[in-house]
XYZ file of C-alpha atoms in Angstrom:
684
model
C 47.280 -73.482 21.492
C 45.182 -70.422 20.341
C 47.004 -67.147 22.382
C 44.977 -65.284 24.998
C 43.737 -62.336 23.489
C 42.708 -59.155 25.501
C 39.838 -58.014 25.736
C 38.231 -54.026 26.597
C 35.186 -53.700 27.489
C 34.102 -49.707 28.843
C 31.247 -49.438 30.178
C 30.037 -46.101 30.324
C 27.870 -44.976 33.862
C 26.837 -42.058 33.361
C 24.206 -42.878 30.827
C 24.874 -46.156 28.922
C 27.836 -47.280 27.671
C 29.556 -51.174 27.707
C 32.203 -51.876 25.205
C 34.302 -54.349 24.236
C 36.728 -54.721 21.956
C 38.757 -58.575 21.094
C 42.324 -58.024 20.540
C 42.059 -61.707 19.115
C 39.344 -60.142 16.490
C 40.466 -62.729 13.827
C 39.755 -65.962 16.387
C 39.045 -68.710 14.387
C 36.063 -71.207 14.741
C 37.418 -73.934 17.200
C 40.311 -73.237 19.696
C 42.796 -76.414 21.537
C 44.108 -76.242 24.358
C 46.290 -78.928 26.028
C 44.923 -79.942 29.683
C 48.448 -79.753 30.840
C 47.638 -76.142 31.549
C 43.870 -77.424 32.933
C 46.112 -78.480 36.395
C 46.551 -75.875 39.446
C 49.841 -74.643 39.522
C 52.057 -74.779 42.640
C 53.379 -71.304 42.028
C 52.526 -67.867 40.936
C 53.202 -67.194 37.121
C 52.092 -63.207 38.485
C 50.694 -60.625 35.403
C 49.164 -61.431 31.561
C 48.968 -57.961 31.754
C 49.475 -55.445 33.933
C 49.402 -51.924 33.189
C 52.045 -49.094 33.810
C 53.214 -47.930 37.066
C 53.425 -44.274 35.589
C 52.836 -42.088 38.448
C 48.548 -39.999 38.575
C 46.707 -37.891 40.973
C 44.183 -39.267 39.419
C 44.123 -42.879 39.057
C 45.300 -45.641 40.988
C 46.172 -49.597 40.474
C 47.301 -52.731 42.384
C 47.183 -56.423 41.418
C 43.768 -59.012 41.475
C 44.199 -62.874 42.958
C 41.662 -65.756 43.813
C 41.223 -65.883 47.971
C 43.215 -69.970 47.092
C 46.101 -71.105 44.776
C 49.145 -69.560 45.294
C 48.715 -66.130 44.718
C 46.949 -65.792 47.652
C 48.590 -64.440 50.643
C 46.402 -65.013 52.722
C 46.879 -67.740 55.127
C 43.433 -70.216 53.933
C 45.544 -70.608 50.405
C 48.137 -72.945 52.255
C 45.801 -75.255 53.480
C 43.060 -74.973 50.809
C 44.171 -75.977 46.794
C 42.264 -75.984 43.451
C 41.870 -79.043 43.999
C 39.467 -78.778 47.191
C 37.831 -75.547 45.055
C 36.947 -78.180 42.491
C 35.365 -80.466 44.975
C 33.273 -77.919 46.482
C 32.096 -76.530 42.639
C 28.604 -77.803 43.082
C 28.266 -76.066 46.537
C 30.014 -72.942 44.732
C 28.013 -72.989 41.193
C 25.077 -73.355 44.820
C 25.909 -70.114 47.002
C 26.139 -68.609 43.059
C 22.778 -69.337 41.938
C 20.876 -67.894 45.206
C 23.178 -64.920 44.749
C 22.078 -64.889 40.842
C 18.478 -65.336 42.408
C 18.573 -62.498 44.714
C 19.340 -60.034 42.123
C 17.288 -60.735 39.939
C 14.577 -60.423 42.687
C 16.513 -56.997 43.562
C 15.631 -55.928 40.043
C 11.748 -56.439 40.383
C 12.000 -54.591 44.036
C 10.346 -58.614 44.993
C 13.770 -58.731 48.472
C 10.984 -58.591 51.267
C 13.949 -55.436 51.895
C 16.133 -57.696 52.385
C 19.380 -55.502 50.976
C 22.081 -56.760 47.576
C 23.971 -60.070 47.861
C 28.183 -57.883 47.813
C 29.223 -61.680 46.937
C 28.755 -64.926 47.553
C 31.815 -67.638 49.446
C 34.825 -69.604 47.899
C 36.465 -68.709 44.333
C 33.709 -66.494 43.086
C 36.148 -63.751 44.427
C 38.970 -61.843 44.005
C 40.771 -60.241 46.334
C 43.134 -56.620 46.563
C 45.480 -55.942 49.689
C 46.185 -52.337 50.201
C 46.742 -49.979 53.127
C 45.809 -48.339 55.507
C 46.321 -45.492 57.398
C 46.128 -45.396 61.400
C 47.394 -42.584 63.184
C 47.922 -40.890 60.172
C 50.524 -41.718 58.300
C 50.026 -42.476 54.187
C 49.677 -46.325 52.861
C 49.955 -48.057 49.187
C 48.499 -50.427 48.351
C 49.989 -53.566 47.307
C 47.999 -56.232 45.814
C 43.722 -56.731 44.631
C 43.648 -60.429 44.507
C 41.451 -61.938 43.205
C 37.722 -61.285 42.687
C 37.987 -59.696 46.261
C 39.832 -56.256 47.289
C 41.775 -55.227 49.971
C 40.267 -51.430 51.515
C 42.093 -49.870 54.143
C 39.803 -47.073 56.257
C 42.218 -45.254 58.371
C 44.143 -42.562 58.168
C 45.574 -38.990 59.934
C 48.895 -36.886 60.225
C 51.914 -37.411 58.125
C 54.553 -39.601 59.289
C 52.659 -42.403 61.147
C 52.172 -46.448 59.703
C 49.621 -48.773 58.154
C 47.113 -50.818 58.641
C 47.100 -53.070 55.478
C 43.498 -54.633 54.740
C 42.421 -57.210 52.489
C 38.955 -57.043 51.146
C 36.875 -58.408 48.614
C 35.855 -56.221 45.375
C 32.418 -56.073 44.453
C 30.948 -54.576 41.215
C 27.180 -55.790 43.189
C 27.695 -53.537 46.332
C 27.162 -50.033 47.657
C 28.025 -50.105 51.391
C 31.941 -50.787 51.738
C 32.733 -52.266 54.973
C 36.061 -54.205 56.856
C 35.584 -55.887 60.663
C 36.468 -53.317 63.866
C 37.641 -53.692 67.290
C 35.513 -54.835 68.672
C 34.821 -58.082 66.898
C 34.625 -61.204 68.660
C 35.080 -64.782 67.563
C 32.531 -66.598 66.673
C 30.456 -62.920 66.619
C 32.760 -62.172 63.473
C 35.073 -63.892 60.853
C 38.771 -65.025 61.179
C 40.563 -62.745 58.645
C 44.141 -62.860 58.520
C 45.366 -58.575 58.667
C 45.200 -57.242 62.172
C 41.750 -55.765 63.127
C 41.274 -52.019 62.167
C 41.053 -50.275 65.445
C 39.126 -47.145 65.195
C 40.160 -45.873 68.567
C 44.235 -46.355 66.671
C 43.268 -43.565 64.138
C 43.006 -39.757 64.890
C 40.708 -39.017 62.084
C 38.126 -42.035 62.360
C 34.641 -40.403 63.098
C 31.430 -42.441 64.267
C 28.530 -41.004 61.316
C 25.905 -39.247 63.417
C 22.152 -40.243 63.891
C 21.446 -36.712 62.181
C 23.704 -36.490 59.649
C 22.681 -36.318 55.691
C 24.624 -38.857 55.403
C 23.717 -42.154 57.776
C 19.551 -41.001 55.441
C 21.475 -41.438 52.711
C 22.252 -44.903 53.960
C 18.829 -45.281 53.058
C 17.700 -49.472 53.158
C 21.094 -50.224 55.112
C 20.186 -47.610 57.640
C 19.770 -49.832 61.069
C 18.577 -47.596 63.003
C 20.342 -45.416 66.499
C 23.329 -46.930 68.396
C 22.345 -45.373 72.659
C 25.177 -42.529 71.611
C 23.171 -41.934 68.310
C 25.604 -43.344 65.993
C 24.501 -44.075 62.783
C 24.362 -48.366 62.538
C 24.012 -50.355 58.848
C 22.902 -53.726 58.360
C 23.384 -55.784 54.969
C 21.827 -58.944 54.397
C 23.323 -61.034 51.904
C 20.741 -63.205 49.428
C 23.054 -65.859 50.804
C 21.453 -65.952 54.341
C 25.087 -63.896 55.564
C 24.860 -60.643 57.807
C 27.382 -57.347 58.537
C 26.419 -54.829 60.923
C 27.668 -52.373 62.639
C 28.616 -48.632 62.832
C 28.647 -46.119 59.549
C 31.870 -43.804 59.700
C 34.109 -41.237 58.456
C 37.974 -41.737 58.284
C 40.812 -41.641 55.304
C 41.493 -44.261 53.000
C 44.943 -44.806 51.257
C 44.781 -46.165 48.076
C 48.617 -45.246 47.835
C 50.456 -42.004 47.158
C 48.745 -39.272 45.376
C 45.436 -41.447 47.086
C 44.639 -40.366 50.405
C 40.592 -40.397 49.892
C 39.026 -37.553 52.994
C 36.013 -38.998 54.983
C 35.338 -42.095 52.933
C 32.082 -43.690 54.193
C 32.608 -47.436 54.934
C 30.458 -49.546 57.841
C 32.661 -50.026 60.591
C 31.350 -54.285 61.379
C 31.161 -55.510 65.060
C 29.110 -58.586 63.659
C 28.836 -60.073 60.279
C 27.627 -64.289 59.560
C 27.516 -66.112 57.410
C 29.318 -68.768 54.323
C 30.305 -65.682 52.301
C 33.036 -64.770 54.985
C 34.664 -68.607 54.069
C 38.642 -67.273 53.314
C 40.396 -64.760 55.832
C 39.249 -60.966 53.810
C 38.895 -58.076 56.357
C 35.908 -57.194 54.259
C 34.355 -55.878 50.871
C 34.834 -52.813 49.025
C 31.700 -52.042 46.937
C 32.046 -50.640 43.253
C 28.389 -50.664 42.614
C 26.199 -47.558 41.239
C 24.098 -46.938 44.160
C 25.388 -43.654 46.015
C 27.436 -44.610 49.027
C 30.063 -47.086 47.358
C 33.144 -45.623 46.312
C 33.047 -45.437 42.952
C 30.491 -42.764 43.969
C 32.279 -41.089 47.476
C 35.770 -40.699 44.340
C 33.981 -39.079 41.517
C 35.040 -35.960 41.849
C 39.014 -37.796 40.949
C 38.214 -40.809 39.568
C 34.935 -39.319 37.461
C 33.376 -42.920 38.522
C 35.718 -44.691 35.943
C 37.487 -48.240 37.470
C 37.986 -51.526 35.533
C 39.623 -54.717 36.071
C 41.219 -57.693 34.690
C 40.129 -61.188 36.816
C 42.560 -63.715 36.194
C 41.942 -66.889 34.407
C 43.561 -68.716 37.641
C 44.078 -68.851 40.402
C 48.455 -69.228 39.729
C 48.124 -65.842 37.952
C 46.908 -61.764 39.129
C 44.733 -59.376 37.846
C 44.487 -56.033 38.577
C 42.243 -53.736 39.663
C 42.569 -49.742 38.191
C 41.277 -46.677 39.222
C 40.616 -43.853 37.101
C 42.397 -44.083 33.761
C 46.255 -43.977 33.980
C 47.493 -41.582 31.294
C 49.306 -44.650 29.247
C 45.546 -46.175 28.595
C 43.854 -43.721 28.168
C 44.797 -43.817 24.191
C 43.733 -47.523 24.569
C 40.141 -45.634 24.735
C 39.167 -44.719 21.271
C 40.213 -48.327 20.378
C 37.015 -50.229 22.538
C 33.586 -51.105 20.786
C 30.672 -50.259 23.176
C 27.524 -50.848 24.246
C 24.791 -49.324 25.488
C 24.301 -49.481 29.634
C 21.549 -49.709 31.428
C 19.971 -48.765 34.453
C 17.695 -48.685 36.614
C 16.009 -46.422 39.531
C 14.981 -49.875 41.520
C 18.484 -51.050 41.609
C 20.578 -48.509 40.585
C 23.553 -50.912 41.669
C 23.906 -52.913 40.118
C 25.505 -52.672 36.083
C 23.742 -53.777 33.300
C 23.970 -54.542 29.127
C 21.447 -56.182 26.598
C 22.971 -59.336 24.283
C 21.898 -59.508 21.522
C 23.607 -62.746 19.455
C 25.505 -65.761 20.856
C 28.230 -66.742 17.910
C 30.054 -70.786 18.126
C 32.281 -72.368 15.980
C 31.647 -68.559 14.099
C 28.004 -69.570 12.983
C 25.266 -67.752 14.644
C 22.707 -69.384 16.688
C 19.519 -68.992 16.006
C 17.799 -66.652 18.460
C 16.182 -63.405 18.023
C 17.302 -60.105 19.471
C 14.072 -60.005 21.627
C 14.838 -62.984 23.613
C 17.693 -61.309 25.242
C 15.382 -58.198 25.861
C 15.145 -58.533 29.448
C 18.940 -57.252 29.462
C 21.808 -58.610 31.153
C 23.554 -57.911 34.585
C 27.528 -58.270 34.496
C 29.364 -58.285 37.494
C 32.392 -59.124 39.062
C 31.014 -62.089 41.495
C 28.340 -63.524 39.674
C 30.557 -66.953 38.712
C 28.513 -67.963 35.976
C 26.288 -66.722 32.845
C 22.762 -67.105 32.558
C 21.223 -66.857 29.337
C 16.982 -66.710 28.537
C 16.268 -70.520 28.340
C 15.635 -70.173 24.741
C 19.289 -68.783 24.072
C 20.966 -71.575 26.189
C 19.388 -74.242 25.010
C 20.795 -72.854 21.247
C 23.732 -72.663 23.183
C 23.883 -75.900 24.809
C 22.899 -77.802 21.432
C 25.544 -75.853 19.542
C 28.227 -76.769 21.876
C 27.324 -80.220 22.513
C 26.867 -80.639 18.825
C 30.366 -79.835 18.956
C 31.801 -81.854 21.662
C 30.792 -85.148 20.211
C 34.453 -86.664 20.732
C 34.527 -86.860 24.578
C 32.988 -88.678 27.149
C 29.609 -86.963 28.859
C 30.080 -86.716 32.549
C 26.992 -85.870 35.274
C 25.726 -82.841 35.685
C 27.261 -80.055 38.612
C 24.844 -78.499 40.047
C 22.964 -76.294 37.906
C 25.138 -77.109 35.225
C 23.926 -80.079 32.842
C 26.327 -80.151 29.540
C 29.771 -81.481 31.083
C 32.323 -84.348 30.142
C 35.274 -86.113 31.515
C 38.309 -85.153 29.995
C 39.920 -88.490 31.710
C 43.254 -89.092 29.509
C 42.921 -86.638 27.279
C 45.580 -84.742 26.402
C 44.423 -81.825 24.632
C 40.887 -80.419 24.349
C 39.340 -78.745 21.246
C 36.435 -76.446 22.158
C 34.037 -74.793 19.869
C 34.468 -70.422 19.653
C 32.169 -68.729 21.762
C 31.383 -64.734 20.940
C 29.043 -62.765 23.267
C 27.389 -60.161 20.464
C 26.178 -57.124 22.536
C 23.568 -53.924 21.500
C 25.933 -51.926 19.208
C 27.351 -54.896 18.142
C 29.519 -54.749 20.232
C 31.625 -58.457 19.497
C 33.764 -60.365 23.005
C 36.200 -63.149 22.400
C 35.410 -66.021 24.756
C 38.896 -66.815 25.847
C 38.947 -70.740 26.957
C 39.120 -69.906 30.699
C 35.716 -68.075 29.726
C 33.652 -71.276 28.078
C 34.295 -74.076 31.221
C 33.545 -74.049 34.982
C 35.834 -77.303 35.655
C 35.024 -79.628 33.001
C 31.988 -78.324 32.648
C 30.037 -75.606 29.996
C 29.842 -72.514 32.143
C 26.406 -71.074 31.144
C 22.983 -71.682 32.540
C 19.574 -70.908 31.654
C 17.046 -68.368 33.989
C 14.018 -69.462 34.754
C 12.310 -67.582 31.658
C 13.345 -65.210 28.871
C 11.407 -62.850 30.987
C 13.896 -62.233 33.485
C 17.330 -60.505 33.424
C 20.647 -62.611 32.265
C 23.991 -62.507 34.111
C 27.620 -61.901 32.417
C 29.393 -64.088 35.044
C 33.270 -63.351 36.164
C 33.925 -66.406 34.043
C 33.295 -64.926 30.864
C 35.258 -62.140 32.282
C 38.356 -63.616 32.517
C 41.436 -62.723 31.248
C 39.233 -59.104 30.092
C 39.768 -56.009 31.164
C 36.524 -54.633 32.229
C 35.853 -50.682 32.541
C 33.036 -49.159 33.362
C 33.759 -45.138 32.738
C 31.676 -42.328 34.385
C 30.743 -40.457 30.767
C 31.673 -41.333 26.796
C 34.805 -41.025 24.994
C 33.662 -37.369 24.236
C 32.486 -36.256 26.849
C 29.398 -36.457 25.885
C 26.527 -37.779 28.940
C 24.616 -40.998 26.918
C 21.389 -42.411 27.651
C 19.536 -46.582 27.466
C 16.345 -46.721 28.283
C 15.019 -50.688 28.011
C 11.229 -50.800 27.570
C 9.143 -53.793 28.390
C 8.264 -55.603 25.419
C 11.793 -55.872 24.102
C 11.738 -51.881 22.219
C 15.125 -49.665 23.315
C 15.930 -46.452 22.285
C 19.809 -44.999 23.504
C 21.194 -42.059 22.428
C 23.255 -39.099 23.790
C 21.457 -36.522 27.153
C 20.636 -33.406 25.742
C 20.022 -29.935 27.116
C 17.527 -27.094 24.756
C 14.393 -25.031 24.833
C 11.556 -26.599 24.188
C 8.421 -25.164 23.594
C 5.196 -25.471 24.071
C 3.023 -22.640 23.603
C 3.585 -18.453 24.274
C 4.632 -19.248 27.900
C 5.967 -21.876 28.032
C 9.667 -22.110 27.214
C 11.995 -23.455 29.532
C 15.620 -21.631 28.570
C 16.905 -23.242 31.722
C 20.062 -25.168 30.519
C 18.085 -28.462 32.118
C 16.956 -31.435 30.778
C 13.878 -31.046 28.060
C 10.715 -30.054 30.011
C 7.674 -31.360 29.438
C 5.780 -27.666 29.504
C 1.102 -27.242 29.727
C -0.460 -26.777 26.452
C -3.841 -26.041 25.754
C -5.771 -28.628 23.480
C -5.273 -28.134 20.131
C -1.749 -26.686 20.743
C 1.196 -28.157 18.226
C 4.551 -29.269 20.380
C 7.270 -27.103 19.389
C 11.019 -28.115 19.195
C 13.320 -25.503 18.539
C 16.849 -23.681 19.491
C 15.971 -20.099 21.267
C 19.000 -17.584 20.646
C 19.624 -16.476 24.479
C 19.113 -19.245 27.035
C 18.048 -17.851 29.855
C 16.439 -15.011 29.620
C 14.078 -15.765 30.543
C 12.579 -17.173 33.638
C 11.929 -20.153 33.532
C 8.411 -21.725 34.862
C 6.868 -24.226 37.364
C 4.130 -26.164 37.513
C 4.338 -28.068 41.232
C 5.117 -30.809 40.248
C 1.528 -31.090 39.511
C 0.067 -32.200 36.397
C -3.225 -33.910 34.669
C -4.846 -35.207 31.819
C -8.228 -36.267 29.890
C -8.162 -40.121 28.211
C -10.810 -39.792 25.538
C -13.185 -42.151 25.800
C -12.782 -42.655 21.526
C -10.582 -41.942 19.002
C -12.906 -39.246 17.407
C -12.668 -37.262 20.823
C -10.642 -34.980 21.992
C -9.590 -35.088 25.853
C -6.399 -33.200 26.892
C -3.056 -32.470 29.482
C -2.741 -29.599 31.287
C 0.728 -29.263 33.285
C 0.284 -27.190 36.800
C -2.391 -25.473 38.058
C -5.210 -23.079 35.549
C -7.148 -20.450 36.998
C -9.737 -21.504 35.620
C -9.500 -25.283 37.054
C -8.215 -24.321 40.519
C -11.853 -23.298 41.279
C -12.683 -26.926 40.665
C -10.070 -28.872 42.569
C -12.498 -29.467 45.841
C -14.856 -31.129 43.022
C -12.101 -33.923 42.803
C -12.396 -37.246 44.866
C -8.855 -38.042 46.356
C -6.158 -40.444 47.399
C -3.558 -40.736 48.957
C -0.070 -41.202 46.809
C 1.319 -43.785 47.933
C 5.763 -43.687 48.313
C 8.332 -45.684 49.183
C 12.006 -46.368 49.058
C 11.687 -49.547 48.335
C 10.006 -48.528 45.117
C 11.133 -47.160 42.096
C 10.080 -43.842 42.249
C 8.912 -43.432 38.513
C 6.051 -45.267 39.171
C 2.665 -43.455 41.117
C 1.224 -46.337 42.785
C -2.663 -45.084 44.834
C -4.348 -48.550 47.019
C -7.443 -49.648 46.020
C -9.807 -50.745 48.661
C -13.227 -52.117 47.319
C -15.152 -52.478 44.075
C -18.857 -52.140 43.508
C -20.847 -53.660 40.755
C -24.345 -53.084 40.072
C -24.627 -51.483 43.149
C -22.988 -53.975 44.917
C -19.931 -54.126 46.635
C -17.292 -57.264 45.680
C -16.627 -59.602 49.048
C -13.182 -58.996 48.333
C -11.199 -58.001 51.858
C -9.545 -54.480 51.817
C -6.749 -56.216 52.750
C -6.368 -58.375 50.074
C -5.146 -55.209 48.012
C -2.502 -54.217 50.252
C 0.140 -54.472 47.256
C -1.221 -51.015 45.857
C -1.765 -50.418 42.313
C 0.105 -48.795 40.004
C -1.747 -45.752 37.942
C -0.811 -45.630 34.405
C -1.294 -43.363 31.169
C -0.586 -46.333 28.947
C -0.365 -49.274 30.759
C -4.017 -50.686 29.169
C -6.544 -52.882 30.952
C -6.180 -52.879 34.599
C -4.992 -56.140 36.614
C -5.801 -56.594 39.940
C -5.207 -59.746 41.715
C -7.752 -63.491 41.635
C -10.030 -62.586 43.938
C -11.547 -60.333 41.287
C -11.392 -61.724 38.140
C -14.795 -61.985 35.991
C -14.856 -63.535 32.918
C -16.194 -62.492 29.535
C -14.647 -59.366 27.931
C -13.667 -56.754 30.998
C -11.043 -54.754 30.452
C -10.122 -56.307 33.317
C -6.948 -59.097 34.395
C -5.498 -60.574 37.546
C -1.968 -60.375 38.849
C -0.193 -63.817 39.119
C -1.179 -63.967 42.739
C -2.360 -61.438 45.570
C 1.217 -59.922 46.774
C 2.199 -58.108 43.559
C 0.810 -54.335 42.266
C -2.272 -54.311 40.810
C -2.475 -51.627 37.754
C -5.327 -49.035 36.967
C -5.224 -48.987 33.473
C -5.980 -46.099 30.550
C -9.384 -47.786 29.709
C -10.917 -47.557 33.761
C -9.393 -44.161 33.121
C -11.026 -42.816 30.044
C -13.569 -39.512 30.517
C -12.479 -38.375 33.954
C -9.701 -36.172 34.515
C -6.798 -37.114 37.158
C -4.764 -35.149 38.123
C -0.672 -35.982 40.114
C -0.312 -34.055 42.844
C 2.925 -34.631 43.723
C 3.729 -32.141 46.719
C 0.322 -32.917 47.707
C 0.731 -36.636 48.098
C -2.554 -37.144 46.549
C -4.010 -38.294 43.103
C -7.668 -36.785 42.160
C -9.787 -37.521 40.015
C -13.459 -36.262 38.098
C -15.543 -37.283 36.227
C -17.182 -36.898 32.941
C -14.460 -34.229 32.347
C -13.254 -35.420 28.213
């Protein structure tokens, strides 16, 4: 049997690096596993690899376990065996598909205001058990079990008891929550730990509706209670919900780890299949501002890691921060850029570049993976672009012809019947990420039950997933900054182009009055037509006060390559007098749309002096006005055949575009504080 190699994956959140290091880098083309090792165990074998126990004020760790099986402390584990879970694998995969569908909608902005799905039900979760301080006193994390984690939310003066709460860890969610009294059945679900009682905590407080903390909830905010307490609500992709009072209390994770004023949801009602097991709630590890990672940034540096156990009879671990004994391992990691999205900052995304099966790279161009992949603790199976999946499936099936095929299980279409087989020879699979980071999957990361644990996305243009099956036996480290403490950036363009590197400071010079010397990230300054861009380092940063342009800029796109246009930042005096001659339309904003893009409402189109018979409501989803989108795209009702520089969107419900062809000869002014887009004809 091939030894289990520990693989390390480092993700730099501050802008981008996921690293993966294979302890068994010389893995062969095939691995042999005994089928006896695939059968459920009746005892907990403990950790394959565990962090050391050196105390540190800037890090803490706890074991992880599956919600079912001999390592689970939940009462339901006595009645829920691995065989039960296997019998419901189709249901589990169906739930997982709903989660994946929802995350993809979040990444494209098409979620109808629903909030991120924290986890799907059944075995996709890993649970952490910890103590919370009640009426004071410090608690300590005992176990982090399965893909779920225990959060404690309550503390007060030293010497009082701690309340243990077992919760699901979820890297795809931003708001942590636990069930709180009152939480009657069936409005709430059963849990193994006592309900958290806010009345028993001297440090508990509800977040006021008028506070900044309540405003920062954004789309998770659900109004105010009668006594002006901030209310939260989470709608999960499978229809599950959790609602209650957004609250403050002290979260105790260990003797050095009391998080004062931790913000969490005190849920008084929750429903749905996501709460099938007896956990108290969810610990959110996403990239949003309300997550545990962001709330503890000053202590743990936005660094956390986990190692998911390969089976229900073994333990994994969760680490917040970097323990001293593990810091020395960081230089041995390999890395790949982590991509960010202003539309969905919750999710961590990477670029897969290649897949190696049985030692041979699949014939898949890197551009096939350009839509990126979400790496997630609670999505079960990995999803690949159809082009890549079909190549993987063909190579895997070719290497498995000696085994009997079995019927598909939900979306898993490559399954086998191993009845009577003592050992299985599997082709090795390695995932190669951007930057050359190569991760050799363990046998537990290839099969789910007896099926290949991969599935296709709907199209090559949709984001994929690196699921928790593929992460088994790996240590995945999400790190807030690169190893040399330099912030990294990563940009993934829609055509597959990418740019990555170090996010930097310098002075940008565009003219004699236009030098930014404030030590801020580079900002473009106004220039006159024909003035060349100059970027140089000045000797005395901060010597001159940075000019401000009031978030106003304009441009005039020339009609042909033989003519000139211009770009202006701010409003020059000679042009201020022209402002009344512009036509204006409101600049739209939305918390559910990324702030990157500027949007306007088109109301009508006039052709040859006659308005088209199109109701204004057809344009209700707005149009993005952009300098680099070429042609305008509008709803199918406006499309006209021929060579017009217009094209339809897929549906009337999708945003349209005002392209740069339609903006030629116009001066277009983006007045952000004035919330307006202004146009002036024949300006260039």
